[in-house]
Amino acid sequence: AQSVTQPDIHITVSEGASLELRCNYSYGATPYLFWYVQSPGQGLQLLLKYFSGDTLVQGIKGFEAEFKRSQSSFNLRKPSVHWSDAAEYFCAVGARTGGFKTIFGAGTRLFVKA
Amino acid sequence: DVKVTQSSRYLVKRTGEKVFLECVQDMDHENMFWYRQDPGLGLRLIYFSYDVKMKEKGDIPEGYSVSREKKERFSLILESASTNQTSMYLCASSLGPGQGWDGYTFGSGTRLTVV
């Protein structure tokens, strides 16, 4: 069965500092992997996805993520955080069968301090 | 851009009421989903649908039902609302496997409070 773990409930970084949000997954085959972002009171927006190929994927808003099969990880990174990045971030794994059902992690809330 | 529209942003209902949450998407997506979101638990799948009149249970279907009479509309029904169903409800849609699936598009959510 699929599962996703985001070890950090919340993270605080200074504006301009680098960011890494951790995600570990469990899945029996090569998964589809996603990062979504949710601003307060809003739905989720897709940041980036990994299906196959190059293990470093680029997304919107300057985010990138690296798929590491040996570590079952898909960590999200950004070299320089802006105050507008404050939000909740969800890692998700999608199955390649069964209707492409997606399982979400519990989320990591990012706080940005000036 | 694909739009997923949820009819209400905020709802307050009484215990025991029958509650309908509506979701409409405008890009001919095959798949539609209902999740509930609770702090510390992330998103949990309630029901999903591959096609019209077709539905599948997700991980937490108890106390809920769904209806998909038209491709663009997917309704979530709380048969008899209870206080433990107070939550944020998120609808999502996606292309199907044969259409080039690449993740979900979400609505803005409905925050339901049951008193």
Short mmCIF file of C-alpha atoms in Angstrom, two decimals:
data_model
loop_
_atom_site.label_atom_id
_atom_site.label_comp_id
_atom_site.label_asym_id
_atom_site.label_seq_id
_atom_site.Cartn_x
_atom_site.Cartn_y
_atom_site.Cartn_z
CA ALA A 1 0.00 0.00 0.00
CA GLN A 2 1.07 3.55 -0.61
CA SER A 3 2.09 5.84 2.24
CA VAL A 4 3.77 9.21 2.55
CA THR A 5 5.67 10.66 5.51
CA GLN A 6 6.54 14.29 5.98
CA PRO A 7 8.66 14.31 9.12
CA ASP A 8 8.43 18.03 9.79
CA ILE A 9 5.09 19.43 10.92
CA HIS A 10 6.37 22.98 10.58
CA ILE A 11 9.57 24.73 9.55
CA THR A 12 10.66 28.35 9.97
CA VAL A 13 13.24 29.90 7.66
CA SER A 14 14.48 33.43 7.17
CA GLU A 15 13.63 35.24 3.98
CA GLY A 16 16.44 34.69 1.48
CA ALA A 17 17.61 31.47 3.12
CA SER A 18 17.49 28.10 1.41
CA LEU A 19 14.73 25.59 2.06
CA GLU A 20 14.45 21.83 2.05
CA LEU A 21 11.22 20.02 2.90
CA ARG A 22 11.50 16.30 3.45
CA CYS A 23 9.27 13.58 2.06
CA ASN A 24 9.58 9.81 2.29
CA TYR A 25 7.22 7.42 0.57
CA SER A 26 6.37 3.77 0.52
CA TYR A 27 5.21 2.14 -2.68
CA GLY A 28 5.83 -1.23 -4.28
CA ALA A 29 6.89 0.07 -7.67
CA THR A 30 8.09 3.28 -9.23
CA PRO A 31 5.57 5.84 -8.07
CA TYR A 32 4.23 9.06 -9.42
CA LEU A 33 5.39 11.76 -6.99
CA PHE A 34 4.02 15.23 -6.45
CA TRP A 35 4.42 18.33 -4.36
CA TYR A 36 1.43 20.60 -3.83
CA VAL A 37 1.21 23.94 -2.05
CA GLN A 38 -1.79 25.31 -0.17
CA SER A 39 -2.14 28.97 0.75
CA PRO A 40 -4.42 29.77 3.69
CA GLY A 41 -8.09 29.18 2.88
CA GLN A 42 -7.33 27.86 -0.59
CA GLY A 43 -7.23 24.56 -2.40
CA LEU A 44 -4.01 22.84 -3.36
CA GLN A 45 -1.88 23.88 -6.33
CA LEU A 46 0.52 21.55 -8.09
CA LEU A 47 4.16 22.66 -7.71
CA LEU A 48 5.90 19.85 -9.54
CA LYS A 49 5.74 16.17 -10.37
CA TYR A 50 8.00 13.21 -11.10
CA PHE A 51 6.90 10.39 -13.35
CA SER A 52 10.13 9.05 -14.85
CA GLY A 53 13.44 10.12 -16.35
CA ASP A 54 15.62 12.84 -14.86
CA THR A 55 15.46 12.54 -11.10
CA LEU A 56 15.78 16.29 -10.55
CA VAL A 57 12.57 18.01 -11.52
CA GLN A 58 11.84 21.69 -11.78
CA GLY A 59 8.53 23.23 -10.83
CA ILE A 60 6.80 26.54 -10.58
CA LYS A 61 7.82 29.42 -8.30
CA GLY A 62 11.50 28.38 -8.36
CA PHE A 63 11.01 25.05 -6.59
CA GLU A 64 12.78 21.82 -7.45
CA ALA A 65 12.68 18.29 -6.08
CA GLU A 66 14.96 15.28 -6.33
CA PHE A 67 13.78 11.68 -6.50
CA LYS A 68 16.12 9.29 -4.71
CA ARG A 69 14.97 5.73 -5.19
CA SER A 70 17.53 4.26 -2.77
CA GLN A 71 16.23 6.48 0.02
CA SER A 72 12.55 6.44 -1.02
CA SER A 73 12.64 10.20 -0.81
CA PHE A 74 11.39 13.13 -2.82
CA ASN A 75 12.60 16.26 -1.04
CA LEU A 76 11.52 19.73 -2.12
CA ARG A 77 14.07 22.53 -2.29
CA LYS A 78 14.29 26.23 -3.03
CA PRO A 79 17.55 28.19 -3.00
CA SER A 80 16.12 31.46 -1.69
CA VAL A 81 12.79 31.70 0.10
CA HIS A 82 10.45 34.66 -0.31
CA TRP A 83 7.87 35.78 2.24
CA SER A 84 5.13 34.76 -0.22
CA ASP A 85 6.27 31.12 0.04
CA ALA A 86 4.73 30.86 3.50
CA ALA A 87 2.10 28.14 3.08
CA GLU A 88 1.49 24.47 3.71
CA TYR A 89 3.24 21.97 1.49
CA PHE A 90 2.03 18.47 0.75
CA CYS A 91 3.97 15.60 -0.71
CA ALA A 92 1.87 12.98 -2.50
CA VAL A 93 2.33 9.61 -4.18
CA GLY A 94 0.08 8.42 -6.97
CA ALA A 95 -0.41 4.81 -7.94
CA ARG A 96 0.03 3.77 -11.55
CA THR A 97 -3.02 1.54 -11.28
CA GLY A 98 -6.36 1.65 -9.52
CA GLY A 99 -7.48 4.90 -11.02
CA PHE A 100 -4.27 6.72 -10.18
CA LYS A 101 -5.40 7.22 -6.61
CA THR A 102 -3.18 9.67 -4.77
CA ILE A 103 -2.15 9.51 -1.12
CA PHE A 104 -1.06 12.70 0.62
CA GLY A 105 1.31 13.32 3.48
CA ALA A 106 0.19 15.21 6.56
CA GLY A 107 1.80 18.41 5.31
CA THR A 108 4.57 20.76 6.40
CA ARG A 109 3.70 24.32 7.28
CA LEU A 110 6.38 26.80 6.24
CA PHE A 111 6.83 30.03 8.16
CA VAL A 112 9.07 32.75 6.72
CA LYS A 113 10.57 35.35 9.01
CA ALA A 114 11.83 38.71 7.86
CA ASP B 1 -6.91 26.49 -17.24
CA VAL B 2 -9.03 23.81 -15.71
CA LYS B 3 -11.40 25.09 -13.16
CA VAL B 4 -12.87 23.11 -10.31
CA THR B 5 -15.63 24.97 -8.58
CA GLN B 6 -17.08 24.09 -5.21
CA SER B 7 -20.45 25.68 -4.65
CA SER B 8 -19.90 26.88 -1.09
CA ARG B 9 -16.83 28.19 0.73
CA TYR B 10 -18.42 27.98 4.18
CA LEU B 11 -21.36 25.95 5.46
CA VAL B 12 -22.87 25.59 8.90
CA LYS B 13 -25.29 22.71 9.38
CA ARG B 14 -27.05 21.09 12.30
CA THR B 15 -26.48 17.57 13.55
CA GLY B 16 -28.69 15.11 11.71
CA GLU B 17 -29.20 17.26 8.62
CA LYS B 18 -28.61 15.85 5.15
CA VAL B 19 -25.86 17.90 3.53
CA PHE B 20 -24.94 18.22 -0.13
CA LEU B 21 -21.55 19.47 -1.28
CA GLU B 22 -21.34 20.22 -4.97
CA CYS B 23 -18.32 20.21 -7.26
CA VAL B 24 -18.17 21.09 -10.96
CA GLN B 25 -15.21 20.89 -13.35
CA ASP B 26 -15.12 22.40 -16.80
CA MET B 27 -12.46 20.47 -18.72
CA ASP B 28 -13.99 17.09 -19.45
CA HIS B 29 -11.91 15.24 -16.85
CA GLU B 30 -12.75 11.59 -16.36
CA ASN B 31 -11.74 11.36 -12.72
CA MET B 32 -13.16 13.24 -9.77
CA PHE B 33 -12.34 12.95 -6.08
CA TRP B 34 -13.54 14.07 -2.67
CA TYR B 35 -11.04 14.50 0.16
CA ARG B 36 -11.39 15.82 3.66
CA GLN B 37 -8.57 17.75 5.24
CA ASP B 38 -7.95 17.86 8.97
CA PRO B 39 -4.97 19.38 10.83
CA GLY B 40 -2.16 16.90 11.29
CA LEU B 41 -3.86 14.28 9.12
CA GLY B 42 -3.36 15.74 5.66
CA LEU B 43 -5.89 14.83 3.00
CA ARG B 44 -7.89 11.64 3.27
CA LEU B 45 -9.80 10.21 0.34
CA ILE B 46 -13.53 9.77 0.87
CA TYR B 47 -14.79 8.68 -2.57
CA PHE B 48 -13.71 8.91 -6.18
CA SER B 49 -15.26 8.39 -9.57
CA TYR B 50 -13.81 7.25 -12.89
CA ASP B 51 -16.85 7.99 -14.98
CA VAL B 52 -20.48 8.95 -14.94
CA LYS B 53 -22.55 6.88 -12.51
CA MET B 54 -19.42 5.13 -11.36
CA LYS B 55 -17.98 5.46 -7.85
CA GLU B 56 -15.39 3.85 -5.65
CA LYS B 57 -14.88 4.05 -1.91
CA GLY B 58 -11.77 5.73 -0.67
CA ASP B 59 -10.16 5.33 2.73
CA ILE B 60 -12.88 6.93 4.90
CA PRO B 61 -16.29 6.48 3.19
CA GLU B 62 -18.35 5.87 6.32
CA GLY B 63 -21.13 8.41 6.74
CA TYR B 64 -20.79 9.69 3.18
CA SER B 65 -22.18 8.91 -0.23
CA VAL B 66 -21.62 10.42 -3.67
CA SER B 67 -23.43 11.01 -6.91
CA ARG B 68 -22.12 11.52 -10.42
CA GLU B 69 -25.00 11.87 -12.85
CA LYS B 70 -23.06 14.08 -15.28
CA LYS B 71 -19.38 13.99 -16.16
CA GLU B 72 -18.69 17.50 -14.94
CA ARG B 73 -20.45 17.25 -11.57
CA PHE B 74 -19.56 15.19 -8.50
CA SER B 75 -21.62 15.59 -5.35
CA LEU B 76 -20.72 14.53 -1.83
CA ILE B 77 -23.62 13.73 0.48
CA LEU B 78 -23.55 13.54 4.25
CA GLU B 79 -26.59 11.42 4.98
CA SER B 80 -26.94 12.56 8.59
CA ALA B 81 -24.35 15.14 9.55
CA SER B 82 -22.43 14.65 12.77
CA THR B 83 -20.01 16.91 14.62
CA ASN B 84 -17.07 14.68 13.71
CA GLN B 85 -17.69 15.56 10.08
CA THR B 86 -16.72 19.16 10.74
CA SER B 87 -13.81 19.60 8.34
CA MET B 88 -12.47 21.16 5.15
CA TYR B 89 -13.73 19.27 2.10
CA LEU B 90 -11.72 19.41 -1.10
CA CYS B 91 -12.86 18.32 -4.53
CA ALA B 92 -10.34 17.46 -7.23
CA SER B 93 -10.43 16.32 -10.82
CA SER B 94 -7.91 14.79 -13.16
CA LEU B 95 -7.45 13.36 -16.59
CA GLY B 96 -7.84 9.62 -16.84
CA PRO B 97 -5.07 7.12 -17.59
CA GLY B 98 -5.85 7.23 -21.29
CA GLN B 99 -5.99 11.01 -21.36
CA GLY B 100 -2.50 11.70 -20.03
CA TRP B 101 -2.90 11.90 -16.27
CA ASP B 102 -0.58 14.42 -14.66
CA GLY B 103 -1.95 15.15 -11.21
CA TYR B 104 -4.99 16.81 -9.73
CA THR B 105 -6.67 20.17 -10.04
CA PHE B 106 -8.32 21.18 -6.78
CA GLY B 107 -11.24 23.37 -5.93
CA SER B 108 -10.91 26.03 -3.24
CA GLY B 109 -12.57 23.88 -0.62
CA THR B 110 -15.71 23.97 1.51
CA ARG B 111 -15.30 24.46 5.22
CA LEU B 112 -18.18 22.63 6.86
CA THR B 113 -19.10 23.13 10.48
CA VAL B 114 -21.67 20.81 12.04
CA VAL B 115 -23.21 22.12 15.25
#
